[in-house]
Short mmCIF file of C-alpha atoms and ligand atoms in Angstrom, two decimals:
data_model
loop_
_atom_site.label_atom_id
_atom_site.label_comp_id
_atom_site.label_asym_id
_atom_site.label_seq_id
_atom_site.Cartn_x
_atom_site.Cartn_y
_atom_site.Cartn_z
CA UNK Y 29 0.00 0.00 0.00
CA UNK Y 30 2.80 2.46 0.85
CA UNK Y 31 4.53 1.74 -2.47
CA UNK Y 32 1.35 2.58 -4.34
CA UNK Y 33 0.92 5.93 -2.56
CA UNK Y 34 2.29 7.93 -5.50
CA UNK Y 35 2.30 11.64 -6.41
CA UNK Y 36 1.27 13.26 -9.74
CA UNK Y 37 3.51 11.19 -12.03
CA UNK Y 38 3.16 11.89 -15.77
CA UNK Y 39 1.62 8.44 -16.44
CA UNK Y 40 -0.97 8.86 -13.70
CA UNK Y 41 -2.18 12.36 -14.49
CA UNK Y 42 -3.52 15.21 -12.39
CA UNK Y 43 -6.98 15.17 -10.83
CA UNK Y 44 -7.54 18.88 -11.51
CA UNK Y 45 -6.32 18.78 -15.12
CA UNK Y 46 -7.19 15.16 -15.87
CA UNK Y 47 -5.03 13.41 -18.40
CA UNK Y 48 -3.46 9.96 -18.75
CA UNK Y 49 -4.67 7.29 -16.28
CA UNK Y 50 -7.04 9.56 -14.32
CA UNK Y 51 -8.72 10.79 -17.47
CA UNK Y 52 -9.21 7.24 -18.77
CA UNK Y 53 -10.48 6.00 -15.42
CA UNK Y 54 -13.04 8.83 -15.19
CA UNK Y 55 -14.26 8.11 -18.74
CA UNK Y 56 -14.68 4.42 -17.87
CA UNK Y 57 -16.58 5.45 -14.73
CA UNK Y 58 -18.94 7.68 -16.70
CA UNK Y 59 -19.68 4.75 -19.03
CA UNK Y 60 -20.26 2.33 -16.16
CA UNK Y 61 -22.47 4.68 -14.11
CA UNK Y 62 -24.45 6.02 -17.09
CA UNK Y 63 -23.12 9.61 -16.99
CA UNK Y 64 -21.91 12.06 -19.64
CA UNK Y 65 -19.03 13.03 -17.37
CA UNK Y 66 -17.72 11.80 -14.01
CA UNK Y 67 -15.31 13.24 -11.46
CA UNK Y 68 -13.43 11.22 -8.85
CA UNK Y 69 -13.68 12.73 -5.35
CA UNK Y 70 -11.20 12.24 -2.51
CA UNK Y 71 -13.18 14.00 0.21
CA UNK Y 72 -16.32 11.88 0.22
CA UNK Y 73 -19.74 12.80 -1.07
CA UNK Y 74 -19.51 15.71 1.35
CA UNK Y 75 -17.27 17.64 -1.06
CA UNK Y 76 -19.39 16.53 -4.05
CA UNK Y 77 -22.60 17.84 -2.48
CA UNK Y 78 -20.94 21.16 -1.54
CA UNK Y 79 -19.50 21.48 -5.09
CA UNK Y 80 -22.89 20.67 -6.67
CA UNK Y 81 -24.51 23.58 -4.80
CA UNK Y 82 -21.61 25.98 -5.39
CA UNK Y 83 -21.63 25.13 -9.13
CA UNK Y 84 -25.33 25.85 -9.56
CA UNK Y 85 -26.11 28.62 -7.04
CA UNK Y 86 -24.49 32.03 -6.50
CA UNK Y 87 -24.85 33.97 -3.23
CA UNK Y 88 -28.51 34.86 -2.68
CA UNK Y 89 -29.88 32.31 -5.19
CA UNK Y 90 -32.70 30.07 -4.01
CA UNK Y 91 -32.46 26.28 -3.89
CA UNK Y 92 -35.15 23.79 -2.86
CA UNK Y 93 -33.83 21.35 -0.26
CA UNK Y 94 -35.52 18.59 1.76
CA UNK Y 95 -35.39 19.23 5.51
CA UNK Y 96 -33.91 15.78 6.10
CA UNK Y 97 -30.83 16.56 4.00
CA UNK Y 98 -27.40 15.50 5.22
CA UNK Y 99 -25.23 18.12 6.93
CA UNK Y 100 -23.06 18.41 3.79
CA UNK Y 101 -26.02 20.19 2.15
CA UNK Y 102 -26.07 22.79 4.92
CA UNK Y 103 -22.31 23.23 4.48
CA UNK Y 104 -22.94 23.76 0.74
CA UNK Y 105 -25.44 26.49 1.65
CA UNK Y 106 -22.91 28.17 3.94
CA UNK Y 107 -20.12 28.06 1.36
CA UNK Y 108 -22.29 29.18 -1.59
CA UNK Y 109 -24.48 31.70 0.24
CA UNK Y 110 -27.53 30.13 -1.42
CA UNK Y 111 -30.88 30.54 0.34
CA UNK Y 112 -32.64 27.26 1.12
CA UNK Y 113 -36.35 26.74 0.65
CA UNK Y 114 -36.94 23.74 2.86
CA UNK Y 115 -39.47 21.11 1.85
CA UNK Y 116 -40.63 18.72 4.52
CA UNK Y 117 -40.37 15.09 3.49
CA UNK Y 118 -43.26 12.72 4.14
CA UNK Y 119 -43.03 11.25 7.61
CA UNK Y 120 -43.86 7.71 8.75
CA UNK Y 121 -44.80 7.88 12.46
CA UNK Y 122 -44.90 4.10 12.91
CA UNK Y 123 -41.29 3.82 11.87
CA UNK Y 124 -40.24 7.30 13.02
CA UNK Y 125 -38.76 7.70 9.55
CA UNK Y 126 -38.38 10.61 7.17
CA UNK Y 127 -39.33 9.47 3.68
CA UNK Y 128 -38.85 11.46 0.44
CA UNK Y 129 -40.33 14.78 -0.64
CA UNK Y 130 -43.24 14.38 -3.06
CA UNK Y 131 -43.77 15.70 -6.62
CA UNK Y 132 -46.94 17.47 -5.41
CA UNK Y 133 -45.11 19.42 -2.69
CA UNK Y 134 -42.31 20.30 -5.10
CA UNK Y 135 -44.73 21.50 -7.76
CA UNK Y 136 -46.51 23.79 -5.26
CA UNK Y 137 -43.20 25.23 -4.02
CA UNK Y 138 -41.88 25.87 -7.52
CA UNK Y 139 -45.13 27.64 -8.47
CA UNK Y 140 -44.59 30.11 -5.62
CA UNK Y 141 -40.85 30.50 -6.27
CA UNK Y 142 -40.25 30.69 -9.99
CA UNK Y 143 -36.77 32.19 -9.41
CA UNK Y 144 -35.37 28.98 -7.81
CA UNK Y 145 -32.01 27.97 -9.35
CA UNK Y 146 -31.88 24.24 -8.47
CA UNK Y 147 -33.67 21.40 -6.68
CA UNK Y 148 -31.79 19.01 -4.42
CA UNK Y 149 -33.14 15.54 -3.69
CA UNK Y 150 -31.91 12.86 -1.28
CA UNK Y 151 -32.32 9.55 -3.16
CA UNK Y 152 -32.26 7.03 -1.53
CA UNK Y 153 -32.45 7.99 2.15
CA UNK Y 154 -30.06 6.38 4.62
CA UNK Y 155 -32.74 3.70 5.10
CA UNK Y 156 -32.96 2.96 1.37
CA UNK Y 157 -36.31 4.74 0.89
CA UNK Y 158 -36.74 6.17 -2.62
CA UNK Y 159 -39.23 8.84 -3.70
CA UNK Y 160 -40.83 9.32 -7.09
CA UNK Y 161 -37.69 10.68 -8.71
CA UNK Y 162 -38.98 10.40 -12.27
CA UNK Y 163 -41.88 12.80 -11.61
CA UNK Y 164 -39.62 15.05 -9.51
CA UNK Y 165 -37.12 15.28 -12.41
CA UNK Y 166 -39.91 16.03 -14.91
CA UNK Y 167 -41.36 18.84 -12.74
CA UNK Y 168 -37.91 20.33 -12.08
CA UNK Y 169 -37.08 20.34 -15.79
CA UNK Y 170 -40.33 22.12 -16.65
CA UNK Y 171 -38.77 25.09 -14.86
CA UNK Y 172 -35.56 24.50 -16.79
CA UNK Y 173 -33.46 24.12 -13.67
CA UNK Y 174 -31.22 21.19 -12.68
CA UNK Y 175 -32.10 18.35 -10.34
CA UNK Y 176 -29.11 17.62 -8.07
CA UNK Y 177 -29.29 14.24 -6.35
CA UNK Y 178 -27.52 13.26 -3.17
CA UNK Y 179 -27.23 9.58 -4.09
CA UNK Y 180 -24.59 8.90 -1.45
CA UNK Y 181 -26.27 5.58 -0.61
CA UNK Y 182 -27.13 4.49 -4.17
CA UNK Y 183 -23.87 3.84 -6.06
CA UNK Y 184 -24.93 0.20 -6.61
CA UNK Y 185 -28.34 0.94 -8.19
CA UNK Y 186 -27.03 1.06 -11.76
CA UNK Y 187 -25.83 -2.53 -11.62
CA UNK Y 188 -28.92 -4.62 -10.81
CA UNK Y 189 -32.49 -4.63 -12.06
CA UNK Y 190 -33.94 -5.68 -8.71
CA UNK Y 191 -32.64 -2.47 -7.12
CA UNK Y 192 -34.28 0.95 -7.54
CA UNK Y 193 -33.24 2.74 -10.75
CA UNK Y 194 -30.25 5.09 -10.55
CA UNK Y 195 -30.88 8.83 -10.31
CA UNK Y 196 -29.26 9.54 -13.69
CA UNK Y 197 -31.39 6.88 -15.41
CA UNK Y 198 -34.49 8.69 -14.06
CA UNK Y 199 -33.39 12.05 -15.48
CA UNK Y 200 -31.29 13.68 -12.72
CA UNK Y 201 -28.79 16.24 -14.02
CA UNK Y 202 -26.21 15.48 -11.34
CA UNK Y 203 -25.64 12.75 -8.80
CA UNK Y 204 -23.10 12.34 -6.01
CA UNK Y 205 -22.35 8.80 -4.85
CA UNK Y 206 -20.32 7.51 -1.92
CA UNK Y 207 -18.57 4.72 -3.77
CA UNK Y 208 -16.94 3.90 -0.44
CA UNK Y 209 -20.25 3.28 1.35
CA UNK Y 210 -21.86 0.59 -0.77
CA UNK Y 211 -19.17 -0.44 -3.25
CA UNK Y 212 -15.59 -1.35 -2.54
CA UNK Y 213 -13.71 1.97 -2.86
CA UNK Y 214 -11.66 3.09 0.13
CA UNK Y 215 -13.19 5.37 2.75
CA UNK Y 216 -13.57 8.97 1.45
CA UNK Y 217 -13.57 7.87 -2.21
CA UNK Y 218 -16.71 9.07 -4.00
CA UNK Y 219 -17.89 10.18 -7.45
CA UNK Y 220 -19.84 13.06 -8.94
CA UNK Y 221 -21.63 12.48 -12.26
CA UNK Y 222 -23.49 14.81 -14.61
CA UNK Y 223 -25.54 14.42 -17.77
CA UNK Y 224 -27.21 16.82 -20.21
CA UNK Y 225 -26.50 20.52 -20.60
CA UNK Y 226 -28.14 22.20 -17.58
CA UNK Y 227 -24.88 22.12 -15.60
CA UNK Y 228 -21.62 23.49 -16.94
CA UNK Y 229 -18.77 20.99 -16.39
CA UNK Y 230 -16.28 23.83 -15.89
CA UNK Y 231 -18.25 25.13 -12.89
CA UNK Y 232 -18.10 21.67 -11.32
CA UNK Y 233 -14.34 21.45 -11.84
CA UNK Y 234 -13.84 24.92 -10.33
CA UNK Y 235 -16.10 24.17 -7.37
CA UNK Y 236 -14.27 20.91 -6.67
CA UNK Y 237 -10.95 22.75 -6.48
CA UNK Y 238 -12.47 24.80 -3.68
CA UNK Y 239 -13.25 21.77 -1.52
CA UNK Y 240 -10.56 19.19 -2.27
CA UNK Y 241 -6.91 18.83 -1.41
CA UNK Y 242 -4.35 19.82 -4.05
CA UNK Y 243 -2.62 16.55 -3.12
CA UNK Y 244 -5.38 13.98 -3.70
CA UNK Y 245 -4.49 10.48 -2.54
CA UNK Y 246 -3.72 8.19 -5.46
CA UNK Y 247 -4.68 5.22 -3.30
CA UNK Y 248 -8.21 6.61 -3.06
CA UNK Y 249 -8.29 7.41 -6.78
CA UNK Y 250 -7.06 3.91 -7.69
CA UNK Y 251 -9.65 2.37 -5.39
CA UNK Y 252 -12.38 4.22 -7.30
CA UNK Y 253 -11.10 2.74 -10.54
CA UNK Y 254 -10.99 -0.70 -8.92
CA UNK Y 255 -14.55 -0.39 -7.59
CA UNK Y 256 -15.74 0.70 -11.04
CA UNK Y 257 -14.02 -2.26 -12.69
CA UNK Y 258 -15.42 -4.73 -10.18
CA UNK Y 259 -18.96 -3.45 -10.79
CA UNK Y 260 -18.61 -3.20 -14.57
CA UNK Y 261 -17.36 -6.80 -14.81
CA UNK Y 262 -19.08 -8.60 -11.92
CA UNK Y 263 -21.65 -6.16 -10.48
CA UNK Y 264 -24.77 -8.06 -11.44
CA UNK Y 265 -23.50 -11.39 -10.12
CA UNK Y 266 -22.21 -9.92 -6.86
CA UNK Y 267 -25.41 -7.97 -6.25
CA UNK Y 268 -27.58 -11.03 -7.02
CA UNK Y 269 -25.84 -12.78 -4.11
CA UNK Y 270 -26.24 -9.70 -1.90
CA UNK Y 271 -29.95 -9.41 -2.69
CA UNK Y 272 -30.47 -13.11 -1.88
CA UNK Y 273 -28.75 -12.61 1.48
CA UNK Y 274 -30.89 -9.54 2.16
CA UNK Y 275 -34.09 -11.44 1.38
CA UNK Y 276 -33.00 -14.23 3.72
CA UNK Y 277 -32.40 -11.71 6.51
CA UNK Y 278 -35.78 -9.99 5.95
CA UNK Y 279 -37.70 -13.31 5.91
CA UNK Y 280 -36.08 -14.72 9.04
CA UNK Y 281 -36.09 -11.55 11.15
CA UNK Y 282 -39.69 -10.63 10.43
CA UNK Y 283 -40.75 -14.11 11.65
CA UNK Y 284 -39.46 -13.20 15.14
CA UNK Y 285 -42.24 -11.97 17.46
CA UNK Y 286 -42.17 -8.28 18.48
CA UNK Y 287 -39.80 -7.37 15.64
CA UNK Y 288 -40.74 -5.90 12.29
CA UNK Y 289 -38.77 -5.15 9.15
CA UNK Y 290 -39.24 -2.12 6.88
CA UNK Y 291 -40.77 -3.30 3.60
CA UNK Y 292 -42.47 -1.63 0.65
CA UNK Y 293 -45.97 -3.15 0.65
CA UNK Y 294 -47.36 -0.65 -1.84
CA UNK Y 295 -46.22 2.67 -3.26
CA UNK Y 296 -47.28 5.75 -1.31
CA UNK Y 297 -46.33 9.42 -1.29
CA UNK Y 298 -42.64 9.73 -0.42
CA UNK Y 299 -42.10 5.97 -0.61
CA UNK Y 300 -41.96 4.67 -4.19
CA UNK Y 301 -39.22 2.13 -3.96
CA UNK Y 302 -36.95 0.49 -1.38
CA UNK Y 303 -33.37 -0.71 -1.59
CA UNK Y 304 -33.65 -4.22 -0.20
CA UNK Y 305 -29.97 -4.24 0.75
CA UNK Y 306 -30.85 -1.79 3.55
CA UNK Y 307 -32.35 -3.76 6.39
CA UNK Y 308 -34.24 -1.71 8.97
CA UNK Y 309 -35.55 -3.56 12.03
CA UNK Y 310 -38.01 -1.97 14.48
CA UNK Y 311 -37.35 -3.05 18.09
CA UNK Y 312 -39.91 -0.98 20.00
CA UNK Y 313 -42.04 -4.13 20.49
CA UNK Y 314 -39.30 -5.45 22.78
CA UNK Y 315 -39.47 -2.36 25.01
CA UNK Y 316 -35.89 -1.27 24.35
CA UNK Y 317 -34.33 1.31 22.09
CA UNK Y 318 -32.25 0.71 18.99
CA UNK Y 319 -29.32 2.37 20.77
CA UNK Y 320 -29.53 -0.14 23.63
CA UNK Y 321 -29.77 -3.03 21.17
CA UNK Y 322 -26.68 -1.69 19.41
CA UNK Y 323 -24.70 -1.82 22.67
CA UNK Y 324 -25.83 -5.40 23.38
CA UNK Y 325 -25.09 -6.48 19.82
CA UNK Y 326 -21.59 -5.01 19.82
CA UNK Y 327 -20.55 -6.00 23.32
CA UNK Y 328 -22.11 -9.45 23.53
CA UNK Y 329 -22.99 -10.72 20.07
CA UNK Y 330 -20.30 -9.37 17.72
CA UNK Y 331 -22.79 -7.60 15.48
CA UNK Y 332 -22.44 -3.91 14.55
CA UNK Y 333 -25.33 -1.93 13.12
CA UNK Y 334 -24.77 0.78 10.53
CA UNK Y 335 -27.31 3.16 12.03
CA UNK Y 336 -28.91 2.61 15.45
CA UNK Y 337 -31.76 5.02 16.19
CA UNK Y 338 -34.30 5.25 19.00
CA UNK Y 339 -36.94 2.95 17.54
CA UNK Y 340 -34.95 0.86 15.09
CA UNK Y 341 -31.57 -0.22 13.72
CA UNK Y 342 -30.52 -0.15 10.07
CA UNK Y 343 -27.95 -2.51 8.55
CA UNK Y 344 -26.21 -2.36 5.19
CA UNK Y 345 -25.94 -5.73 3.50
CA UNK Y 346 -23.14 -5.34 0.98
CA UNK Y 347 -21.24 -7.28 -1.66
CA UNK Y 348 -18.68 -7.98 1.07
CA UNK Y 349 -21.11 -9.95 3.24
CA UNK Y 350 -21.28 -13.75 3.36
CA UNK Y 351 -23.98 -16.14 4.52
CA UNK Y 352 -22.31 -16.60 7.92
CA UNK Y 353 -22.65 -12.84 8.56
CA UNK Y 354 -26.37 -13.00 7.87
CA UNK Y 355 -26.80 -16.10 10.05
CA UNK Y 356 -25.00 -14.29 12.86
CA UNK Y 357 -27.34 -11.32 12.47
CA UNK Y 358 -30.44 -13.53 12.52
CA UNK Y 359 -29.10 -15.40 15.58
CA UNK Y 360 -28.44 -12.09 17.33
CA UNK Y 361 -32.05 -10.99 16.85
CA UNK Y 362 -33.29 -14.39 18.08
CA UNK Y 363 -31.10 -14.09 21.19
CA UNK Y 364 -32.35 -10.56 21.77
CA UNK Y 365 -35.94 -11.68 21.48
CA UNK Y 366 -35.46 -14.54 23.94
CA UNK Y 367 -34.01 -12.11 26.43
CA UNK Y 368 -36.57 -9.28 26.13
CA UNK Y 369 -39.76 -10.99 25.09
CA UNK Y 370 -42.01 -8.44 26.76
CA UNK Y 371 -43.66 -5.70 24.79
CA UNK Y 372 -43.21 -3.06 27.48
CA UNK Y 373 -43.78 0.61 26.82
CA UNK Y 374 -41.48 1.88 24.17
CA UNK Y 375 -39.18 4.68 25.19
CA UNK Y 376 -38.51 6.46 21.95
CA UNK Y 377 -39.70 9.85 20.84
CA UNK Y 378 -40.12 11.02 17.28
CA UNK Y 379 -37.99 13.53 15.41
CA UNK Y 380 -39.28 16.99 16.27
CA UNK Y 381 -37.62 18.76 13.39
CA UNK Y 382 -39.79 16.79 11.00
CA UNK Y 383 -43.00 17.34 12.88
CA UNK Y 384 -42.37 20.91 14.00
CA UNK Y 385 -39.82 22.42 11.66
CA UNK Y 386 -38.75 25.77 12.98
CA UNK Y 387 -38.40 28.65 10.51
CA UNK Y 388 -35.03 29.95 9.34
CA UNK Y 389 -34.52 33.43 10.78
CA UNK Y 390 -31.15 33.98 9.08
CA UNK Y 391 -29.61 32.18 6.11
CA UNK Y 392 -27.20 29.40 7.14
CA UNK Y 393 -24.31 31.53 5.86
CA UNK Y 394 -25.35 34.70 7.73
CA UNK Y 395 -25.75 32.72 10.95
CA UNK Y 396 -22.44 30.91 10.49
CA UNK Y 397 -20.51 34.18 10.19
CA UNK Y 398 -22.57 36.20 12.71
CA UNK Y 399 -21.15 37.09 16.17
CA UNK Y 400 -22.08 34.36 18.64
CA UNK Y 401 -22.00 33.54 22.33
CA UNK Y 402 -22.25 30.40 24.45
CA UNK Y 403 -25.37 30.17 26.62
CA UNK Y 404 -26.79 27.47 28.90
CA UNK Y 405 -28.92 25.08 26.89
CA UNK Y 406 -32.09 25.95 28.80
CA UNK Y 407 -31.57 29.65 28.01
CA UNK Y 408 -31.16 28.99 24.29
CA UNK Y 409 -34.81 28.25 23.51
CA UNK Y 410 -36.28 30.85 21.18
CA UNK Y 411 -32.79 32.07 20.18
CA UNK Y 412 -31.08 31.51 16.80
CA UNK Y 413 -28.63 28.64 16.56
CA UNK Y 414 -25.19 29.31 15.14
CA UNK Y 415 -24.27 25.63 15.32
CA UNK Y 416 -25.05 22.63 13.15
CA UNK Y 417 -25.98 19.86 15.57
CA UNK Y 418 -27.00 16.35 14.62
CA UNK Y 419 -27.08 12.79 15.86
CA UNK Y 420 -24.32 10.98 13.91
CA UNK Y 421 -25.16 8.81 12.12
CA UNK Y 422 -27.32 9.73 10.20
CA UNK Y 423 -25.89 13.27 10.09
CA UNK Y 424 -29.26 14.96 9.50
CA UNK Y 425 -29.20 18.26 11.43
CA UNK Y 426 -31.70 18.70 14.24
CA UNK Y 427 -30.47 22.29 14.54
CA UNK Y 428 -28.71 24.27 11.85
CA UNK Y 429 -27.19 27.76 11.73
CA UNK Y 430 -29.99 30.30 11.29
CA UNK Y 431 -32.74 28.12 12.78
CA UNK Y 432 -34.69 29.04 15.91
CA UNK Y 433 -33.90 26.68 18.81
CA UNK Y 434 -37.03 24.92 20.04
CA UNK Y 435 -37.84 23.05 23.23
CA UNK Y 436 -38.62 19.94 21.14
CA UNK Y 437 -35.23 19.99 19.40
CA UNK Y 438 -33.34 20.29 22.72
CA UNK Y 439 -35.44 17.54 24.33
CA UNK Y 440 -34.79 15.24 21.37
CA UNK Y 441 -31.02 15.84 21.32
CA UNK Y 442 -30.74 15.42 25.10
CA UNK Y 443 -32.71 12.20 24.98
CA UNK Y 444 -30.53 10.72 22.24
CA UNK Y 445 -27.42 11.65 24.21
CA UNK Y 446 -28.77 10.18 27.47
CA UNK Y 447 -29.54 6.92 25.68
CA UNK Y 448 -25.97 6.65 24.42
CA UNK Y 449 -26.32 8.15 20.94
CA UNK Y 450 -23.55 10.28 19.47
CA UNK Y 451 -24.24 13.97 18.87
CA UNK Y 452 -21.88 15.86 16.57
CA UNK Y 453 -21.31 19.53 15.79
CA UNK Y 454 -21.88 21.11 19.22
CA UNK Y 455 -19.05 23.18 20.66
CA UNK Y 456 -19.87 21.78 24.11
CA UNK Y 457 -19.90 18.01 23.70
CA UNK Y 458 -21.81 17.57 26.98
CA UNK Y 459 -24.63 19.62 25.42
CA UNK Y 460 -24.92 21.80 28.51
CA UNK Y 461 -24.18 24.95 26.48
CA UNK Y 462 -24.84 26.01 22.91
CA UNK Y 463 -23.68 28.83 20.66
CA UNK Y 464 -26.38 31.30 19.67
CA UNK Y 465 -26.31 34.26 17.31
CA UNK Y 466 -26.09 37.62 19.08
CA UNK Y 467 -28.53 40.09 17.56
C1 PLP Z 5 -27.39 11.18 2.63
C2 PLP Z 5 -25.92 11.46 2.75
N1 PLP Z 5 -25.35 12.35 1.93
C3 PLP Z 5 -24.04 12.64 1.97
C4 PLP Z 5 -23.21 12.02 2.89
C5 PLP Z 5 -21.74 12.36 2.92
O1 PLP Z 5 -21.03 11.29 2.39
P1 PLP Z 5 -19.47 11.05 2.68
O2 PLP Z 5 -19.39 10.38 4.01
O3 PLP Z 5 -19.05 10.18 1.53
O4 PLP Z 5 -18.79 12.37 2.68
C6 PLP Z 5 -23.76 11.06 3.77
C7 PLP Z 5 -22.91 10.38 4.77
O5 PLP Z 5 -23.34 9.63 5.59
C8 PLP Z 5 -25.15 10.78 3.71
O6 PLP Z 5 -25.73 9.89 4.56
#
């Protein structure tokens, strides 16, 4: 590995003036992922999402964004100075899950804001939930603006028919994919793809120079080429095995009393398709939280969840998993059930920012750069946050710069922390104090 950690040699090329091997590898990637042009990223989808916003919005331009967007979107708003128009996604109270935004809500928002410069969609969500992207793309294009898709969790879609269709195949103008999350690239290695003529490639290249190192790691770049080759040559076969393993896990875990598994029974607003390789198991019937289950699984049963939440846990079943992994997971849920067979009161609370979104008083950029001061958490209610605070994972902000701090948001964050969840972004990690904007 150390011998392969090379600098910009003539044969390898330069990421910011692609020629030689890098140029060829990016062309092969665009062919494999169905794009007109692809860029390799060495700072995760985070830098791709920021660059997508910077390339399409100037300071003061409006962009439509779902409220359950990842924190990288908020960072893109801060860097670009774009003004977000937040759309609430559909919400499933049984699962305590944010779904997708709907075409109807988008249409209504665009009618009232004809000067919007771009629409950003999260497709799929962390839990594999996909909205009606085809209709969303068609509506967006009627206004002749680009649809930018945060497809961080969907890099595998292009390679198997049983998975939801890829964003580009449904008409998206741009997609950003964490090749390192679902395919085999090394951590931080991602891709940005575009198609059509609504986005100027030069603006993407310029925006990426703003957010990436001038010394990109050639190990990461090579791993992107390797992941592309693996998918182009063997993707369908590998994913067929993965999908079979996922189906096995769904069938066996949903047979266990008091547990349920997220499935798409029929299409509904905000929930048009589901990536079966995301396994989400609701544990509230056992009277414990997903965070507690995660601790038991890791400490006692050698199972690690991707995303433990209050009411459920989500797992990613990937091309790297084998049948013994799935059997271990099924056994762990059986053991858990035998231990906690009651259906005591559940102790989770739902996500307040989805139910009671609080209005933006300042733009994320204004709030980020405004003078601030630390106050006790109980004195912050009703004030404007200058921090971006979220449970991580999933990295969806409960509070963002410019948003009014509500009692519900503080209660939710405190509860997650008390139950052992990880909260990121707060200057005081104990969450006793918070930075507010001084006005
Ligand atoms: C929906 C979504 N978008 C973007 C990102 C950022 O991706 P990366 O970790 O590759 O920077 C994540 C990371 O978890 C995510 O969940």
